[in-house]
Structures are given as C-alpha cells and as structure tokens.
Short mmCIF file of N, CA and C in Angstrom, two decimals:
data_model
loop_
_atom_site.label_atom_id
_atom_site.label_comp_id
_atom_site.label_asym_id
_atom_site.label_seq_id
_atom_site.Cartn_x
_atom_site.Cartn_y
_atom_site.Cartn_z
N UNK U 26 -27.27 93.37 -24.85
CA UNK U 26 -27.95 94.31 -23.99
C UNK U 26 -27.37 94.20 -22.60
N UNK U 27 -26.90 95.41 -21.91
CA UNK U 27 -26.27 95.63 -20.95
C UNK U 27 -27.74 95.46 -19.81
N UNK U 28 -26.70 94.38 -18.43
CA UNK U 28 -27.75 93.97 -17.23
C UNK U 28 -28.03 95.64 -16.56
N UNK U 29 -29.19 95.22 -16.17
CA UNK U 29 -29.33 96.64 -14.93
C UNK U 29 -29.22 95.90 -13.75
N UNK U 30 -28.91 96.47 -12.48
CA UNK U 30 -28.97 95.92 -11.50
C UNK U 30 -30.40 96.12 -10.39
N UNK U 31 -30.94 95.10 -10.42
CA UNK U 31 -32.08 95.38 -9.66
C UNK U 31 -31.36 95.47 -7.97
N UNK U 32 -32.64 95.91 -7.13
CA UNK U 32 -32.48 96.09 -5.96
C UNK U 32 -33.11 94.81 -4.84
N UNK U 33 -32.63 94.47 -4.19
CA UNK U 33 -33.13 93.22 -3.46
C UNK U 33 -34.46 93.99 -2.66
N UNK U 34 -34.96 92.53 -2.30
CA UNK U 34 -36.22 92.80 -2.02
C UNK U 34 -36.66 93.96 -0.51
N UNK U 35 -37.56 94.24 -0.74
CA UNK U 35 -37.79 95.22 0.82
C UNK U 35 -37.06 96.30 0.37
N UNK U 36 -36.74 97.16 -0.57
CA UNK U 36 -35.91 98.21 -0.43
C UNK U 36 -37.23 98.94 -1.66
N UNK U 37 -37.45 100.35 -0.64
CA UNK U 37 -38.36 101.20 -1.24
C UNK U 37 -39.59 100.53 -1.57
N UNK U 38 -40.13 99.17 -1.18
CA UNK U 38 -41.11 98.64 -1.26
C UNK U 38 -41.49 98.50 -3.05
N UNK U 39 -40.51 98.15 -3.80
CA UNK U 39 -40.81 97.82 -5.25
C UNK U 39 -41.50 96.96 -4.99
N UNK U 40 -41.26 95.44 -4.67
CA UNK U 40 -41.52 94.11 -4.53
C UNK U 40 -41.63 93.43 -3.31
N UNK U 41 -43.07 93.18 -3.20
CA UNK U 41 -43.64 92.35 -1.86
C UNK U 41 -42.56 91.06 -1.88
N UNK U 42 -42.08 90.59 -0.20
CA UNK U 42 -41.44 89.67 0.07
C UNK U 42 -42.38 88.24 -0.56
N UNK U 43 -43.60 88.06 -0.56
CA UNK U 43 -44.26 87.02 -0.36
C UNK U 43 -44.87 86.37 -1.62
N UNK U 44 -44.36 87.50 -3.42
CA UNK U 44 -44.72 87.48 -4.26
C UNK U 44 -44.26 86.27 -5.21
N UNK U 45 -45.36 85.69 -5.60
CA UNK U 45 -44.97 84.33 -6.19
C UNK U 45 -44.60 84.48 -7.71
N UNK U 46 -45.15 85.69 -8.32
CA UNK U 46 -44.70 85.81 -9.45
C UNK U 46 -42.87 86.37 -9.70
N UNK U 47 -42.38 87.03 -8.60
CA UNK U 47 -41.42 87.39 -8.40
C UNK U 47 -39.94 86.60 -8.06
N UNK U 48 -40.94 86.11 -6.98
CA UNK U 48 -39.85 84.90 -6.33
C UNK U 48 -39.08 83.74 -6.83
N UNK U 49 -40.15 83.41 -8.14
CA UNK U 49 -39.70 81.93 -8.80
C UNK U 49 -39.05 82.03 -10.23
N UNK U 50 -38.59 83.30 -10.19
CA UNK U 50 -37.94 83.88 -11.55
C UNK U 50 -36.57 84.75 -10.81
N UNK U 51 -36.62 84.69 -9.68
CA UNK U 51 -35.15 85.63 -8.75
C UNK U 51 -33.91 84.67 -9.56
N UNK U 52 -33.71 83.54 -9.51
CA UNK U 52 -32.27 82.78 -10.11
C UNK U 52 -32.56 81.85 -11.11
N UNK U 53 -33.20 82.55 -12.21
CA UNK U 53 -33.54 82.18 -13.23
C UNK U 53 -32.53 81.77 -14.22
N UNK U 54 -32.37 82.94 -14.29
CA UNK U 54 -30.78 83.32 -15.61
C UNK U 54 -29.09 82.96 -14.28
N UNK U 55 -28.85 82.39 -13.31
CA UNK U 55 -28.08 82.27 -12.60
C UNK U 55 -27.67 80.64 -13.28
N UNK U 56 -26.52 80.26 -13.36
CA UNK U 56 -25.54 79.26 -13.03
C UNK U 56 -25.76 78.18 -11.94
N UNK U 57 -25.98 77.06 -11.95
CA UNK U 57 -25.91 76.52 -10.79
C UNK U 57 -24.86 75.62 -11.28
N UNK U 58 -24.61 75.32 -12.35
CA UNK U 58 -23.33 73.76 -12.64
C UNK U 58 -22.61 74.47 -11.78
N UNK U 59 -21.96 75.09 -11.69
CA UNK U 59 -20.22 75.27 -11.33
C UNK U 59 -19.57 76.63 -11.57
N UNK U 60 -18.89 76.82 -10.98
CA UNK U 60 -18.03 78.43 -11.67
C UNK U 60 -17.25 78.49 -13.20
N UNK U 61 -17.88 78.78 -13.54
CA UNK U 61 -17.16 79.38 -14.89
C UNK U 61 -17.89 78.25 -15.81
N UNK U 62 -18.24 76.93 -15.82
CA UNK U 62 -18.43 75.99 -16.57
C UNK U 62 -18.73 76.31 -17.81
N UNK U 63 -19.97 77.28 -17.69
CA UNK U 63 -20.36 77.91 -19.14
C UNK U 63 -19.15 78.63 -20.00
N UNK U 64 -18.29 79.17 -19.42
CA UNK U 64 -17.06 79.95 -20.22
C UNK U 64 -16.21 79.02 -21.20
N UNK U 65 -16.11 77.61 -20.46
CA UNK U 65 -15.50 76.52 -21.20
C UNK U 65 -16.12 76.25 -22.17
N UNK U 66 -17.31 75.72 -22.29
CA UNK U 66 -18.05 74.97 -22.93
C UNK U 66 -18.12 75.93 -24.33
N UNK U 67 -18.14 77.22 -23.95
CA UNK U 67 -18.24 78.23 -25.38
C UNK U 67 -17.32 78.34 -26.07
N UNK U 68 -16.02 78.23 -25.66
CA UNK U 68 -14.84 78.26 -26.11
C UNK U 68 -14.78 77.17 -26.92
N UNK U 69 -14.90 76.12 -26.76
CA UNK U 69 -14.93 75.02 -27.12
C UNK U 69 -14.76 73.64 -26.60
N UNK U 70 -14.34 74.30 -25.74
CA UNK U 70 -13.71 72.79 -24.67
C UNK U 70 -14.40 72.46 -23.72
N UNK U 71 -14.05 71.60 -23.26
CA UNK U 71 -15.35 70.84 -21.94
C UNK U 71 -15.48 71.47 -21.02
N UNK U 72 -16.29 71.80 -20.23
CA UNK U 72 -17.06 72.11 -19.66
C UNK U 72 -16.72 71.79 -18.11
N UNK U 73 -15.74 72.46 -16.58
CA UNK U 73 -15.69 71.82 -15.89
C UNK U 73 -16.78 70.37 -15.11
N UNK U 74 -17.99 70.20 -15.20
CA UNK U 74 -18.75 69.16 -15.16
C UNK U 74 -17.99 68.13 -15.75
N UNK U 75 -17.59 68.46 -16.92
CA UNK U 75 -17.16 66.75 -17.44
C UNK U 75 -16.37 65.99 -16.91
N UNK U 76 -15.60 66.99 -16.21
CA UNK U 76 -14.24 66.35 -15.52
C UNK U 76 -14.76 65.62 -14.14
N UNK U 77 -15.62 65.80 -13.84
CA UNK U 77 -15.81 65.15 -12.48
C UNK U 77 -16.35 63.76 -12.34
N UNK U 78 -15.98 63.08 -11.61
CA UNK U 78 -16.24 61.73 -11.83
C UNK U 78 -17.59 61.79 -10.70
N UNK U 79 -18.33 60.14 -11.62
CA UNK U 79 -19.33 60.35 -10.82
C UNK U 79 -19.18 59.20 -9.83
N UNK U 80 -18.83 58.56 -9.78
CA UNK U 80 -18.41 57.31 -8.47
C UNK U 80 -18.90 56.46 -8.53
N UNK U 81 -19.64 55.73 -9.65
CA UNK U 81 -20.16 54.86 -10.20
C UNK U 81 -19.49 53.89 -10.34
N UNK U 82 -18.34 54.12 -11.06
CA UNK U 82 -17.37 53.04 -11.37
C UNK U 82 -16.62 51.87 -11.03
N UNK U 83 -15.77 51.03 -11.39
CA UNK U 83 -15.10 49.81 -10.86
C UNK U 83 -14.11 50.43 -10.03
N UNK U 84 -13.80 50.04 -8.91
CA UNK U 84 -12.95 50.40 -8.05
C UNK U 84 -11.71 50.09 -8.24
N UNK U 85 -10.35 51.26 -8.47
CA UNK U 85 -9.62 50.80 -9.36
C UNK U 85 -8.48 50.43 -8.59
N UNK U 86 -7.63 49.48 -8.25
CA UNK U 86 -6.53 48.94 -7.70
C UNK U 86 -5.05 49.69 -8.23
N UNK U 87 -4.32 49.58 -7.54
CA UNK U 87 -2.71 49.55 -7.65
C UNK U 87 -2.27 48.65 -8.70
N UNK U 88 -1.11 49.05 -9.38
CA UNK U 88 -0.67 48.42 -10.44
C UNK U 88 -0.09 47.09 -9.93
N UNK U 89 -0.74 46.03 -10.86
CA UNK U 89 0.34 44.45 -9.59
C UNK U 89 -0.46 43.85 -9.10
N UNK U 90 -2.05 44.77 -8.33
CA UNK U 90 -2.99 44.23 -7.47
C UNK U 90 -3.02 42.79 -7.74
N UNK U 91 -3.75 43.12 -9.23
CA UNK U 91 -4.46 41.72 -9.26
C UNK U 91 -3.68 40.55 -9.88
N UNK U 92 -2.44 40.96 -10.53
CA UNK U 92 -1.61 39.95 -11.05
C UNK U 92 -1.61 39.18 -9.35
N UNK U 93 -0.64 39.97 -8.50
CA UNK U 93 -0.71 38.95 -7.04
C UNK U 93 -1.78 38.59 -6.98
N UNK U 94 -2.58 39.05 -6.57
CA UNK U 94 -3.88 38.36 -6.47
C UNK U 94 -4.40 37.07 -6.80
N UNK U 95 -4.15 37.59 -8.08
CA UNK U 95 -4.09 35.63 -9.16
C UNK U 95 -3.35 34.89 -9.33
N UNK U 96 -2.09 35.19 -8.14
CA UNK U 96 -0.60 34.30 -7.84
C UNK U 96 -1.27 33.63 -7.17
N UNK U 97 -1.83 34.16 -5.78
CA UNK U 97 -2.05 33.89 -4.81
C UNK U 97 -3.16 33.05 -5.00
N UNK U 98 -4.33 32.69 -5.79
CA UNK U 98 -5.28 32.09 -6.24
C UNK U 98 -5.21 30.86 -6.84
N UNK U 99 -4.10 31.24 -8.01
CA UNK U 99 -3.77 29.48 -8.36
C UNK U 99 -2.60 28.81 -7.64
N UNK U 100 -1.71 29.47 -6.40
CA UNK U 100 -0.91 28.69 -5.64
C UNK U 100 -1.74 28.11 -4.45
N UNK U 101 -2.65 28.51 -4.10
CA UNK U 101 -3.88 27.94 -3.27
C UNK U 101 -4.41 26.91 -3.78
N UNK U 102 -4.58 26.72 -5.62
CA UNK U 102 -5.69 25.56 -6.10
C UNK U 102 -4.98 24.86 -6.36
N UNK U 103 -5.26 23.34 -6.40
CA UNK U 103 -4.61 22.23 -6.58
C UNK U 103 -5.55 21.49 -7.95
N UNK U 104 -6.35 22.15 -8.40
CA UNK U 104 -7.11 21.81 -10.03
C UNK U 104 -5.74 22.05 -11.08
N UNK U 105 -6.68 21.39 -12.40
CA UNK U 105 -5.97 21.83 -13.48
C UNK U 105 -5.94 23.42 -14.05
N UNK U 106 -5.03 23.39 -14.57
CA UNK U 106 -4.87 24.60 -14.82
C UNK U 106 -5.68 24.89 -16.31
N UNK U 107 -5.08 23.95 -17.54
CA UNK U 107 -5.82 23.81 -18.74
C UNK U 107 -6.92 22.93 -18.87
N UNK U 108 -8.09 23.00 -19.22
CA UNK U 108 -9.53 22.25 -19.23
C UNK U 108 -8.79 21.70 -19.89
N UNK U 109 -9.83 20.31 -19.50
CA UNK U 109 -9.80 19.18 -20.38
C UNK U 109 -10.33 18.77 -21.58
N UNK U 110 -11.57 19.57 -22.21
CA UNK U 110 -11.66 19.09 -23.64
C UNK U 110 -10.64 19.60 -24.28
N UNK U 111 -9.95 21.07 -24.42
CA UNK U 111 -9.11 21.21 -24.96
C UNK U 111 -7.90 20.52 -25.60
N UNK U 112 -7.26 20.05 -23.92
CA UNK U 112 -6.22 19.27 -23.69
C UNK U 112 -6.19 18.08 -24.41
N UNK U 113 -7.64 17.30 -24.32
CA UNK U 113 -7.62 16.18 -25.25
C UNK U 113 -7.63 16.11 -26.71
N UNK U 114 -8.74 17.22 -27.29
CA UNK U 114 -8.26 17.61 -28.61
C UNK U 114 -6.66 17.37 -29.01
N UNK U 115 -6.12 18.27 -28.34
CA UNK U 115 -4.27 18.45 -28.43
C UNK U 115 -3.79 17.14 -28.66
N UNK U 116 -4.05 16.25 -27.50
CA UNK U 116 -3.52 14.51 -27.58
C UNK U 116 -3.88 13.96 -28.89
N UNK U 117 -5.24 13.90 -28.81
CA UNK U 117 -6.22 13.42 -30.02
C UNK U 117 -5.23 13.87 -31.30
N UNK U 118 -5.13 15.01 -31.53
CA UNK U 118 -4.45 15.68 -32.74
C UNK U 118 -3.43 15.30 -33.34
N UNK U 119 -2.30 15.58 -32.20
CA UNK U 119 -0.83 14.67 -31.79
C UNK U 119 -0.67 13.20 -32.58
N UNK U 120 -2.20 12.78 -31.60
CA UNK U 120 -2.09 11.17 -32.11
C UNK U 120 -1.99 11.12 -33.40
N UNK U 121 -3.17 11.88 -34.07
CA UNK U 121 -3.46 11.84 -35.38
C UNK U 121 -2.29 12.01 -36.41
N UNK U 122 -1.43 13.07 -35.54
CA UNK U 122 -0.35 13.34 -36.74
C UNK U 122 0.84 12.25 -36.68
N UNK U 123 0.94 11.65 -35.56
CA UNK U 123 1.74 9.92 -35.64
C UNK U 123 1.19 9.08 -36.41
N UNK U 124 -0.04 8.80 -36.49
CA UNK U 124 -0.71 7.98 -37.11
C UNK U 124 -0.28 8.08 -38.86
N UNK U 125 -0.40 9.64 -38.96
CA UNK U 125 -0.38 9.99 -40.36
C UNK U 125 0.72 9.55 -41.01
N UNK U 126 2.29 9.91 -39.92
CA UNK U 126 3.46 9.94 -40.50
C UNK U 126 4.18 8.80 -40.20
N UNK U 127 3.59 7.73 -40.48
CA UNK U 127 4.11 6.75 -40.57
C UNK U 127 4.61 5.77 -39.45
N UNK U 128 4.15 6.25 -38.39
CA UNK U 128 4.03 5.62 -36.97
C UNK U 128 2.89 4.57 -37.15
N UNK U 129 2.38 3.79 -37.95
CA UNK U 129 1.47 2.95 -37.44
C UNK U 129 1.06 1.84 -37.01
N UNK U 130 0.19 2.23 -35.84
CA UNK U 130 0.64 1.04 -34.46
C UNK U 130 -0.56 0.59 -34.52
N UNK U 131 -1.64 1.10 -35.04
CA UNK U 131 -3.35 0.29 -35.40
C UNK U 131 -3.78 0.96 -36.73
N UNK U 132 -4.63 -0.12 -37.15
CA UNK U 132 -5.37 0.70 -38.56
C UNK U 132 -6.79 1.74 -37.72
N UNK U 133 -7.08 0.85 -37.08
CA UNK U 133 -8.53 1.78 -36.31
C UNK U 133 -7.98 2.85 -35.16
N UNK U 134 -8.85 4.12 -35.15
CA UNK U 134 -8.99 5.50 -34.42
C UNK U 134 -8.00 5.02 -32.84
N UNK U 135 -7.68 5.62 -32.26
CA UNK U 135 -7.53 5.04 -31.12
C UNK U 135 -8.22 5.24 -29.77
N UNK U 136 -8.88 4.72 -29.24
CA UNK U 136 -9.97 5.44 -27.77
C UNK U 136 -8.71 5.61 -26.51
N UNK U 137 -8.84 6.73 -25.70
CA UNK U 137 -8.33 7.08 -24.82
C UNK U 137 -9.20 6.77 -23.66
N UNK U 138 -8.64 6.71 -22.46
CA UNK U 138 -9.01 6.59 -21.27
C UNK U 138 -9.09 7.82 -20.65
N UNK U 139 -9.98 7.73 -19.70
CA UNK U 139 -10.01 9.61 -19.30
C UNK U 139 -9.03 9.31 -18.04
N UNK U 140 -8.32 8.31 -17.24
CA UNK U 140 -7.34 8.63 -16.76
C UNK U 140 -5.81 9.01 -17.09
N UNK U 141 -5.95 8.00 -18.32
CA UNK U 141 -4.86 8.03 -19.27
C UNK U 141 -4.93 9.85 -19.51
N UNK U 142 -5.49 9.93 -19.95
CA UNK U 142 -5.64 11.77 -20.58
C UNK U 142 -5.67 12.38 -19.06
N UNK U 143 -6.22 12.07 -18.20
CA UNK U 143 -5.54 12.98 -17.03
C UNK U 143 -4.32 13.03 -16.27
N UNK U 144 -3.63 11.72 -16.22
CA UNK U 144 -2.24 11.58 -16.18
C UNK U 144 -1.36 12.26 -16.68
N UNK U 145 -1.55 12.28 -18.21
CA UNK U 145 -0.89 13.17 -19.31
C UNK U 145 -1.16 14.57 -19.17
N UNK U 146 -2.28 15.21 -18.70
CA UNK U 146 -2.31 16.38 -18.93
C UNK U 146 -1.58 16.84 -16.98
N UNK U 147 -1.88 16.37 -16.08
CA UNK U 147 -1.10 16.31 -15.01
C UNK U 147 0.39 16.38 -15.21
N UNK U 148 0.70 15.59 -15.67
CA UNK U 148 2.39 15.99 -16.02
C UNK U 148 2.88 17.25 -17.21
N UNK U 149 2.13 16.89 -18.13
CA UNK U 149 2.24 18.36 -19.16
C UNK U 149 1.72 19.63 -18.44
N UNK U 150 1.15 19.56 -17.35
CA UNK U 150 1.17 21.01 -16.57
C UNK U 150 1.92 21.10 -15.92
N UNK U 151 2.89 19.71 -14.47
CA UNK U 151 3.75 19.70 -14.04
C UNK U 151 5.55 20.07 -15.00
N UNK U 152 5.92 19.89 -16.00
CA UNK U 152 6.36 20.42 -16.94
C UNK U 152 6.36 21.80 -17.31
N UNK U 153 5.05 22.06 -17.67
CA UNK U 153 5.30 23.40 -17.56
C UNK U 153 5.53 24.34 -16.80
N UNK U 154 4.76 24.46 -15.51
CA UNK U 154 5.44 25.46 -14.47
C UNK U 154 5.97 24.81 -14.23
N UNK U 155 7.34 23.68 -13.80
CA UNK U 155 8.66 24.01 -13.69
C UNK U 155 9.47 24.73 -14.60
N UNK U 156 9.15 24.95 -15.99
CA UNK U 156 9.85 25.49 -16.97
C UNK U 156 10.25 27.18 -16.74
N UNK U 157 8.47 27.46 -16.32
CA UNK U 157 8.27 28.43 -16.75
C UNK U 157 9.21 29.00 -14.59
N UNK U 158 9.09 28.41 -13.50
CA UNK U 158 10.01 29.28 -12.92
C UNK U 158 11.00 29.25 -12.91
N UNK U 159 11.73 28.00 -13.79
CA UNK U 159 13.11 28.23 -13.96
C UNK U 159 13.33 28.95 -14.95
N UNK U 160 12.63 29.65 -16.16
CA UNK U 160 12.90 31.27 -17.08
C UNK U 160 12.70 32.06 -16.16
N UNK U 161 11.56 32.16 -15.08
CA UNK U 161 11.64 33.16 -14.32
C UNK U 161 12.76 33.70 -13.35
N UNK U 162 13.51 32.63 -13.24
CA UNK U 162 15.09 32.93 -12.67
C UNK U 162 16.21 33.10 -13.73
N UNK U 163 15.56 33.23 -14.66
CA UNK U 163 16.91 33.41 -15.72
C UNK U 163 16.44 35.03 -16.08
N UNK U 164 15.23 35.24 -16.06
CA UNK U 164 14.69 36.58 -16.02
C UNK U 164 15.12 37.55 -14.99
N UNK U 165 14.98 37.09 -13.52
CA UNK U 165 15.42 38.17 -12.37
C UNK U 165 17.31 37.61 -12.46
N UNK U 166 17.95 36.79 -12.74
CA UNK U 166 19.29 36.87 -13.17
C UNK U 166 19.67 38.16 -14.44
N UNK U 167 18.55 38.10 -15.39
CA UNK U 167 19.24 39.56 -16.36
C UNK U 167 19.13 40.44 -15.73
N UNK U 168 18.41 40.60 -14.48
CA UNK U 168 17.61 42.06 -13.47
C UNK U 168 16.94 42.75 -14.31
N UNK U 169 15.56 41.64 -14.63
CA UNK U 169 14.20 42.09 -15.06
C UNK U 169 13.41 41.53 -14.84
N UNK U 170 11.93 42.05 -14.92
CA UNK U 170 10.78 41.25 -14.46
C UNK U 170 9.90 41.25 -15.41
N UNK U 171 9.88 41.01 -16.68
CA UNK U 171 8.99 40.48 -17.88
C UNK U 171 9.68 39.08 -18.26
N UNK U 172 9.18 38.06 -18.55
CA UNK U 172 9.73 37.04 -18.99
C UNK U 172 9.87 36.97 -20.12
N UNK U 173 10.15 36.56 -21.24
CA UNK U 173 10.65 36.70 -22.35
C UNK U 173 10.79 35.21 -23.04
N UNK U 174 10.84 35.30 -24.56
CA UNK U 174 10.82 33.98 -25.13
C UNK U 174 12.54 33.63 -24.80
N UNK U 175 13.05 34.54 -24.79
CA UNK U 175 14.95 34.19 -24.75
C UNK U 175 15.16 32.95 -23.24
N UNK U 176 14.28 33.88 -22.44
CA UNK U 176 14.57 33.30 -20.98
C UNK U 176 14.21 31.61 -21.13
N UNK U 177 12.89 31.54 -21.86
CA UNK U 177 12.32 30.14 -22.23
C UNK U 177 13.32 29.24 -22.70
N UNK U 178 14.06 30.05 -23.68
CA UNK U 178 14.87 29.26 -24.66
C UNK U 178 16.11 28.91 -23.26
N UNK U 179 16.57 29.70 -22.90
CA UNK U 179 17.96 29.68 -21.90
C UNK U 179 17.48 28.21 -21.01
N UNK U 180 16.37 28.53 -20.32
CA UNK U 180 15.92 27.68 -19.44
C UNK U 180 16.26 26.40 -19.94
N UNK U 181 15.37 25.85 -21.04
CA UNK U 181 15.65 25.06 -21.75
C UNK U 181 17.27 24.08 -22.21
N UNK U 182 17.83 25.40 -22.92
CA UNK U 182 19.21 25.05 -22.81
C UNK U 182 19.56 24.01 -21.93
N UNK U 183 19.59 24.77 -20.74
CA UNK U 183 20.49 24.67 -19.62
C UNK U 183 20.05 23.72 -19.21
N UNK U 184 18.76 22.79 -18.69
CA UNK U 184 18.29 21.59 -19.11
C UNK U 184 18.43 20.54 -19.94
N UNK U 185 19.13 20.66 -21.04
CA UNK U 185 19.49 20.35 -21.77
C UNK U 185 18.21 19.53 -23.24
N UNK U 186 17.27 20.14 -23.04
CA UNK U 186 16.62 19.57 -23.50
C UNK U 186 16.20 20.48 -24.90
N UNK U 187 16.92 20.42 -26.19
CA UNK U 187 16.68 21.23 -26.98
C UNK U 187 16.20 20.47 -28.59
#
C-alpha cells in the first residue's frame, strides 16, 4: 500500500499543535538506527549497526607492544625465571633415570637440599639465556627475526658443545 503524504501540523487546522493522541505516533514508523540499516539487514547481510564498535573493549596495542614490554619486565627482574616445583621434579626425574641405568651411587631415594636445587636451577637458567642470545645472533646474522630450532642447533655447534 502506497504512503500518502500527510501535511505538517498548523496547516488548514487538520491537527491541534498540543494533541497527545497525535503527537506520540508523528515518528512512529520512522528509522532511528541509522541510514539505510534496515535495507541491509533484508537483503541479508548485516545491518550497518553491527559494524560499529561499542568501546567496551581491551585496548588494543601496536604489533611488538607487549613482546617489548615483557623484554623490558624480565630484564628488570632478577627472580627465577622457571618455578621451582617444576624444576625439581625435572632433577628428581633425571636423578631417577641415573639411578635406573646403572649409575648406582645409593640403594635409598636421594633427598636434595633446597640450595643445592637452587644453585642448579640458577645455572640451568644462566645456560640458557646465554644460549638462547647467542641463536639470537645467528638469527639477525641470516637477516631475520624469528628464532628458529636451526639457529639453536648453529649456536650450539659453534660452542662446541654437541
């Protein structure tokens, strides 16, 4: 059914300005989302509304942000890097598999010292980041910046420790 066009108010006195039955039905059938929104939505596709963000969200950083970020965080801390129950498990384990293979240096379990195990895990972290920035220079030597198991291996090499 084709619209008629009514006449705004005050013209030929159809409709009192002050009429409440009138007034609260004027932008009834009118649009308020947005221009066109409804045209999308029929078609099939979304609806300009959807696209708009509502600002709610996590505030999103530059690519890199937070990797620096968390450079800058553990070159500041002087803690361990790997917890320690873990770490001791690992020893514990280790031990276990000497014990098994014919290394044996006691019949009974062996108790560790928690300095002993922090010593050890102090140097097995010192060990590792040196490893890991000397791949990182074998990495910006190929002129790239992902590190790679190859670079690990090179590092190594060249250390001679294989």
């Amino acid at each position: 059914m084709a619209r008629m066009r009514t006449k705004p108010n005050g013209e030929n006195g159809a409709e009192a300005p002050g009429d409440p039955a009138t007034n609260g039905n004027r932008n009834r059938d009118r649009d308020t989302s947005g221009r066109g929104g409804q045209q999308y939505a029929e078609r099939g596709g979304k609806s300009l509304n959807a696209y708009k963000s509502t600002g709610t969200g996590k505030r999103r950083y530059k690519p890199g942000m937070a990797a620096l970020r968390e450079i800058r965080k553990y070159q500041k801390s002087t803690d361990l890097l790997i917890q320690k129950l873990p770490f001791s498990r690992l020893v514990r384990e280790i031990h276990e598999e000497f014990l098994n293979t014919g290394y044996r240096l006691e019949e009974f379990p062996a108790r560790w010292q928690s300095s002993a195990l922090l010593c050890l895990q102090e140097a097995a972290e010192a060990y590792l980041v040196h490893l890991f920035e000397d791949a990182y220079l074998c990495t910006i030597h190929a002129k790239r910046v992902t590190l790679m198991q190859q670079d690990i291996r090179l590092a190594r090499r060249i250390r001679g420790q294989q």
